[in-house]
Tab-separated table of C-alpha atoms in Angstrom:
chain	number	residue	atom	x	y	z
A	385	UNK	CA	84.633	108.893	100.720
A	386	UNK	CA	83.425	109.069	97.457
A	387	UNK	CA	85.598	111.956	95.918
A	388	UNK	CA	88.868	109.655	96.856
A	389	UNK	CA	90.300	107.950	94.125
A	390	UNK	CA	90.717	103.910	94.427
A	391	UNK	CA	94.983	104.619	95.644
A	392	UNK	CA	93.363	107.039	98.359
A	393	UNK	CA	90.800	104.038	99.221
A	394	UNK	CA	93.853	101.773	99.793
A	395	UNK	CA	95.677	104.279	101.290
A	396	UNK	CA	92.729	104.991	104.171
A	397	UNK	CA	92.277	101.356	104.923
A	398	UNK	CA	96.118	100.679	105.574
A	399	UNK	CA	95.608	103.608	107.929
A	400	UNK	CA	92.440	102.107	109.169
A	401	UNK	CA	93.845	98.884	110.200
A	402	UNK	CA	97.230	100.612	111.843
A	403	UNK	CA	94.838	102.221	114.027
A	404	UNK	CA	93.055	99.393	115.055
A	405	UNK	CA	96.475	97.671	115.695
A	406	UNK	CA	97.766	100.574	117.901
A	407	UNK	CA	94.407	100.884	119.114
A	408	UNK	CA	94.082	96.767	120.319
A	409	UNK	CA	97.574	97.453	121.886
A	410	UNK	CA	96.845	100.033	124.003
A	411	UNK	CA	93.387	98.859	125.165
A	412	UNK	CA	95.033	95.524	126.621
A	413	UNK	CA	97.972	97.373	127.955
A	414	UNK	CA	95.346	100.196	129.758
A	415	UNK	CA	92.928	97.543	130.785
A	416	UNK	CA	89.802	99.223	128.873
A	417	UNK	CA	91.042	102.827	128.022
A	418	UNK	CA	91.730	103.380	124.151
A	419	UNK	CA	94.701	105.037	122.284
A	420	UNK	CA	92.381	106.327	119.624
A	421	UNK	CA	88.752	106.141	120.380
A	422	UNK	CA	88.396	109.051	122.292
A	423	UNK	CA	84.714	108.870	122.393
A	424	UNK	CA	85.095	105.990	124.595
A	425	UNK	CA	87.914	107.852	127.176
A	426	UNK	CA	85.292	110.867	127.267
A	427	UNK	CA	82.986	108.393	128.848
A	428	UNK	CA	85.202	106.512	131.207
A	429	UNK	CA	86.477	110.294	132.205
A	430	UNK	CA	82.845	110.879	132.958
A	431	UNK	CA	82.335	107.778	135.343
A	432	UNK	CA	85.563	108.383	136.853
A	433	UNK	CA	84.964	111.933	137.925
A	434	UNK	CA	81.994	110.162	139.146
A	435	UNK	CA	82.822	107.337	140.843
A	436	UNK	CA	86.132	109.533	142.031
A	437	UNK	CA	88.210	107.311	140.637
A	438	UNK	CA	92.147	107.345	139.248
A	439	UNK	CA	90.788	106.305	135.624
A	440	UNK	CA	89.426	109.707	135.082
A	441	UNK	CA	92.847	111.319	135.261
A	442	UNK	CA	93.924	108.548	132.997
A	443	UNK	CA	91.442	108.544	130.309
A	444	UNK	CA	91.725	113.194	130.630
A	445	UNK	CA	95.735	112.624	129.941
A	446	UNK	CA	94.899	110.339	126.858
A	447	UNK	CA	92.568	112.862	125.501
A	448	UNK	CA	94.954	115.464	125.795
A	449	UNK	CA	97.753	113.544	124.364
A	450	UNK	CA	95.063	112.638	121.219
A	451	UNK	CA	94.260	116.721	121.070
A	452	UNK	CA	97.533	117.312	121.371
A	453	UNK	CA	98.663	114.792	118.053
A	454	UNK	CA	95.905	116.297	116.282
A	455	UNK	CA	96.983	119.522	116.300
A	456	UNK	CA	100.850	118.976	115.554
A	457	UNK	CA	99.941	117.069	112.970
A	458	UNK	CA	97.863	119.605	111.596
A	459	UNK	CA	100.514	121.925	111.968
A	460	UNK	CA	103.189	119.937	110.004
A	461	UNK	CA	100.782	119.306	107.084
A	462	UNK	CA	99.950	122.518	106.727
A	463	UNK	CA	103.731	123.305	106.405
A	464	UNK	CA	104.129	120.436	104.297
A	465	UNK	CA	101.862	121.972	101.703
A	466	UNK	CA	101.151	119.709	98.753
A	467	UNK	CA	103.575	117.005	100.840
A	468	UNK	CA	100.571	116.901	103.730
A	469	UNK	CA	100.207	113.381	103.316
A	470	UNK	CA	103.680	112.178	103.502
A	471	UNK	CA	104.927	114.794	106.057
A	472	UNK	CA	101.955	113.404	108.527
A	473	UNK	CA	102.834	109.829	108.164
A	474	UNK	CA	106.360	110.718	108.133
A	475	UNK	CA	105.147	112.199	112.076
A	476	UNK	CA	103.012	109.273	112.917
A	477	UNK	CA	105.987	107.108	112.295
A	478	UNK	CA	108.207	108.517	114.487
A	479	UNK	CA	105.920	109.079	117.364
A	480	UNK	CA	105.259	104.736	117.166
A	481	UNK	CA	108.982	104.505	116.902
A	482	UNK	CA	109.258	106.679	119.760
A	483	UNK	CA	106.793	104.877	121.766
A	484	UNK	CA	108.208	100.703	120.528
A	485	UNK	CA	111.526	102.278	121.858
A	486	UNK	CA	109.811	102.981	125.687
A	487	UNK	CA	108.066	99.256	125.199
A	488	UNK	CA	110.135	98.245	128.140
A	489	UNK	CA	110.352	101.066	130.354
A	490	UNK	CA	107.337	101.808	133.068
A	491	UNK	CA	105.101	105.099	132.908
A	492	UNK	CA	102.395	106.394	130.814
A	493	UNK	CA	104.635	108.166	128.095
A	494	UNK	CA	104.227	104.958	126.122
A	495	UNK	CA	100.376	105.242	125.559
A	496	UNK	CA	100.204	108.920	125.350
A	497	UNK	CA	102.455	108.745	122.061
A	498	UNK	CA	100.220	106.418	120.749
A	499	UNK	CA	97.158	108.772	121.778
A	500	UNK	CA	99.258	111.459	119.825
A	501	UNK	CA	100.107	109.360	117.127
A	502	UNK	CA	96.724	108.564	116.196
A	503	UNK	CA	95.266	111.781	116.675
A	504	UNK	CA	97.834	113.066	113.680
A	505	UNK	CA	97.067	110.936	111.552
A	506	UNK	CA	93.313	112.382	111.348
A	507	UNK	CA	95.334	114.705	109.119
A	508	UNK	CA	95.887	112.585	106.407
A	509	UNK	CA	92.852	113.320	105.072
A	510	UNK	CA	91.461	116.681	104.638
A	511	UNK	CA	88.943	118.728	102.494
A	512	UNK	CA	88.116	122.370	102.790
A	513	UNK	CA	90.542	122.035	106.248
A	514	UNK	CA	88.445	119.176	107.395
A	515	UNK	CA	88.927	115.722	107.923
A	516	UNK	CA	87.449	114.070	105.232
A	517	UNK	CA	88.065	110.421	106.035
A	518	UNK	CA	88.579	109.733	109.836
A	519	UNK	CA	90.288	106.544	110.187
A	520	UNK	CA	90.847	106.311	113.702
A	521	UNK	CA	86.775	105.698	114.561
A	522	UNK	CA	84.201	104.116	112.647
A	523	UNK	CA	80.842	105.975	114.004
A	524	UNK	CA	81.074	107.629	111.058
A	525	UNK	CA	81.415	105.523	108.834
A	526	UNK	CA	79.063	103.275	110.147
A	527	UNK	CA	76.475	105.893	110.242
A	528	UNK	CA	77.326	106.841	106.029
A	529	UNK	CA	77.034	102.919	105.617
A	530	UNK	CA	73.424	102.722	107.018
A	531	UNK	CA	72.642	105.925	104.533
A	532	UNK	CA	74.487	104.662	101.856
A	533	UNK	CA	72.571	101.645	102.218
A	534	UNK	CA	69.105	103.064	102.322
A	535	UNK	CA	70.729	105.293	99.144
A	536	UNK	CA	71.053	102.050	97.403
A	537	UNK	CA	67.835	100.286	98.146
A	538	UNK	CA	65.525	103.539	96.748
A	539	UNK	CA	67.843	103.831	93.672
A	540	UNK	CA	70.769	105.526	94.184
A	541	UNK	CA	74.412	104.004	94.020
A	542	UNK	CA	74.127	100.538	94.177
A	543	UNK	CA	77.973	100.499	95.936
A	544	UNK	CA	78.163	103.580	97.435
A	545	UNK	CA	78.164	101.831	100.650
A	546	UNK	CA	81.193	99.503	100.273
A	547	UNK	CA	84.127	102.379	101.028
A	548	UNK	CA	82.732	102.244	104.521
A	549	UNK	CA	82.156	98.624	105.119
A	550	UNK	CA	85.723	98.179	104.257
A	551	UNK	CA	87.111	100.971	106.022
A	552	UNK	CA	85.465	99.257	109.200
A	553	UNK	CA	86.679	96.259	108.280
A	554	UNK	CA	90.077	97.651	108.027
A	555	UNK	CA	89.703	98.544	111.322
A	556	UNK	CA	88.910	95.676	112.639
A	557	UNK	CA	91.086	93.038	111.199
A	558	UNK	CA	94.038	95.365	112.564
A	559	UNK	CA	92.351	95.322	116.064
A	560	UNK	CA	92.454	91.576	115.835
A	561	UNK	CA	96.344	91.610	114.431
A	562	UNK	CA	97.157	93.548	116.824
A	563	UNK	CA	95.545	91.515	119.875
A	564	UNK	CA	96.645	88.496	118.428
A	565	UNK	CA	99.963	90.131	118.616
A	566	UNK	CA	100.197	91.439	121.706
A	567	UNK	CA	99.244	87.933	123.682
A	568	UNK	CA	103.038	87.165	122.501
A	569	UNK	CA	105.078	90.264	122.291
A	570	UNK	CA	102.900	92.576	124.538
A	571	UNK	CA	103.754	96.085	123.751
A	572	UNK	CA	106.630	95.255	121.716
A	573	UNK	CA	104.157	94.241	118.724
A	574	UNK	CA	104.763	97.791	118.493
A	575	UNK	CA	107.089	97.466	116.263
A	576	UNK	CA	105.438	95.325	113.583
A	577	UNK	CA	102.803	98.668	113.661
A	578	UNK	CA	105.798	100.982	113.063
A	579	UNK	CA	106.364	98.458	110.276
A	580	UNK	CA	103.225	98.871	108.553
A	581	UNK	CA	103.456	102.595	109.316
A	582	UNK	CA	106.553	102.486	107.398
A	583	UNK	CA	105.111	100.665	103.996
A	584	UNK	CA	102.725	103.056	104.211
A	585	UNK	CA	104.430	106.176	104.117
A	586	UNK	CA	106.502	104.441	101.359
A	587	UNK	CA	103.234	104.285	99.701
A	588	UNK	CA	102.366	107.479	99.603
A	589	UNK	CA	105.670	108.555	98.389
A	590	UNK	CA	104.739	106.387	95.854
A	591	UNK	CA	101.461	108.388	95.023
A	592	UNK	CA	103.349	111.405	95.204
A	593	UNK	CA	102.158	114.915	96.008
A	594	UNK	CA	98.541	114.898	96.410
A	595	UNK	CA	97.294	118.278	95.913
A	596	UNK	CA	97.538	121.272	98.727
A	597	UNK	CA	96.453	121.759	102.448
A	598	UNK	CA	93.092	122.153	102.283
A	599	UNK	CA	92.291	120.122	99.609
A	600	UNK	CA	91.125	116.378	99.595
A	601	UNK	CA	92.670	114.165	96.552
């Protein structure tokens, strides 16, 4: 995270904690499947096909739906050119909207727009056509905290390690918002995440065009 400017730090952590919001949501609405931590659905895939039971089809259409946000939203930004940023958000936003507007109907469309809605906005973020700040997991960027860590203790940086402290704990003070949340509004605390979507899109309006499609800024 280094090369990102302190508006692109604020930036990823707003993202961070949306995606622990949506994230919290759709883990209490699934009953231990995730909208965004697809690490975790791989698994529960894995024991289903296992155990030969219904959550592997479950956790497989989540995955898909995740895949499926990643690459549309890839798509757009490239289109989007030096506009990635805002044209991806712009995306992410109406794929919540989409899903807070099915908050009261039955079926599994719901969660897979979330799925898709967090897998675009992996695209937020790019260098060299990579991600280059994934703010829908943390593995990462607990694994670059350890090393940054160990960096700092044999004389490097002394606070190269606090971008990814904070983008965990972005994270995870939207996972608790959003659990908090959904005890009283259930699914319908979509909304306050399409919300928060929204100021940050605004936001990066407000940082303006940030460079082109395959280049981080």
């Amino acid at each position: 995270m280094g090369a990102h400017p302190l508006p692109r730090y604020a930036l990823a952590f707003g993202l961070a904690a949306l995606a622990g919001m949506v994230d919290a949501l759709g883990l209490l609405k699934l009953g231990g499947l995730f909208v965004s931590f697809m690490s975790g659905n791989s698994t529960r895939m894995a024991v289903g096909i296992a155990g030969g039971t219904a959550v592997a089809g479950m956790a497989m259409g989540l995955i898909g739906a995740f895949v499926g946000g990643v690459f549309g939203g890839a798509v757009i930004g490239r289109l989007a050119g030096r506009w990635r940023k805002q044209a991806v958000l712009a995306t992410v936003l109406g794929m919540l909207i989409l899903a807070a507007l099915s908050a009261d109907h039955p079926g599994d469309a719901i969660t897979f727009l979330m799925a898709a809605a967090m897998g675009a906005v992996n695209n937020v973020f790019q260098r060299d056509g990579e991600v280059s700040i994934g703010v829908t997991y943390m593995t990462g960027a607990l694994v670059k905290l350890g090393q940054s860590l160990a960096v700092a203790l044999t004389g490097g940086p002394r606070f190269g390690w606090l971008p990814h402290l904070l983008l965990w704990l972005s994270l995870v003070l939207g996972a608790v918002i959003g659990a908090a949340l959904f005890m009283v509004l259930d699914l319908s605390a979509l909304w306050v995440a399409c919300g928060w979507c929204a100021a940050l899109w605004g936001f990066s309006l407000y940082l303006g065009p940030l460079g082109g499609t395959v280049t981080a800024r």
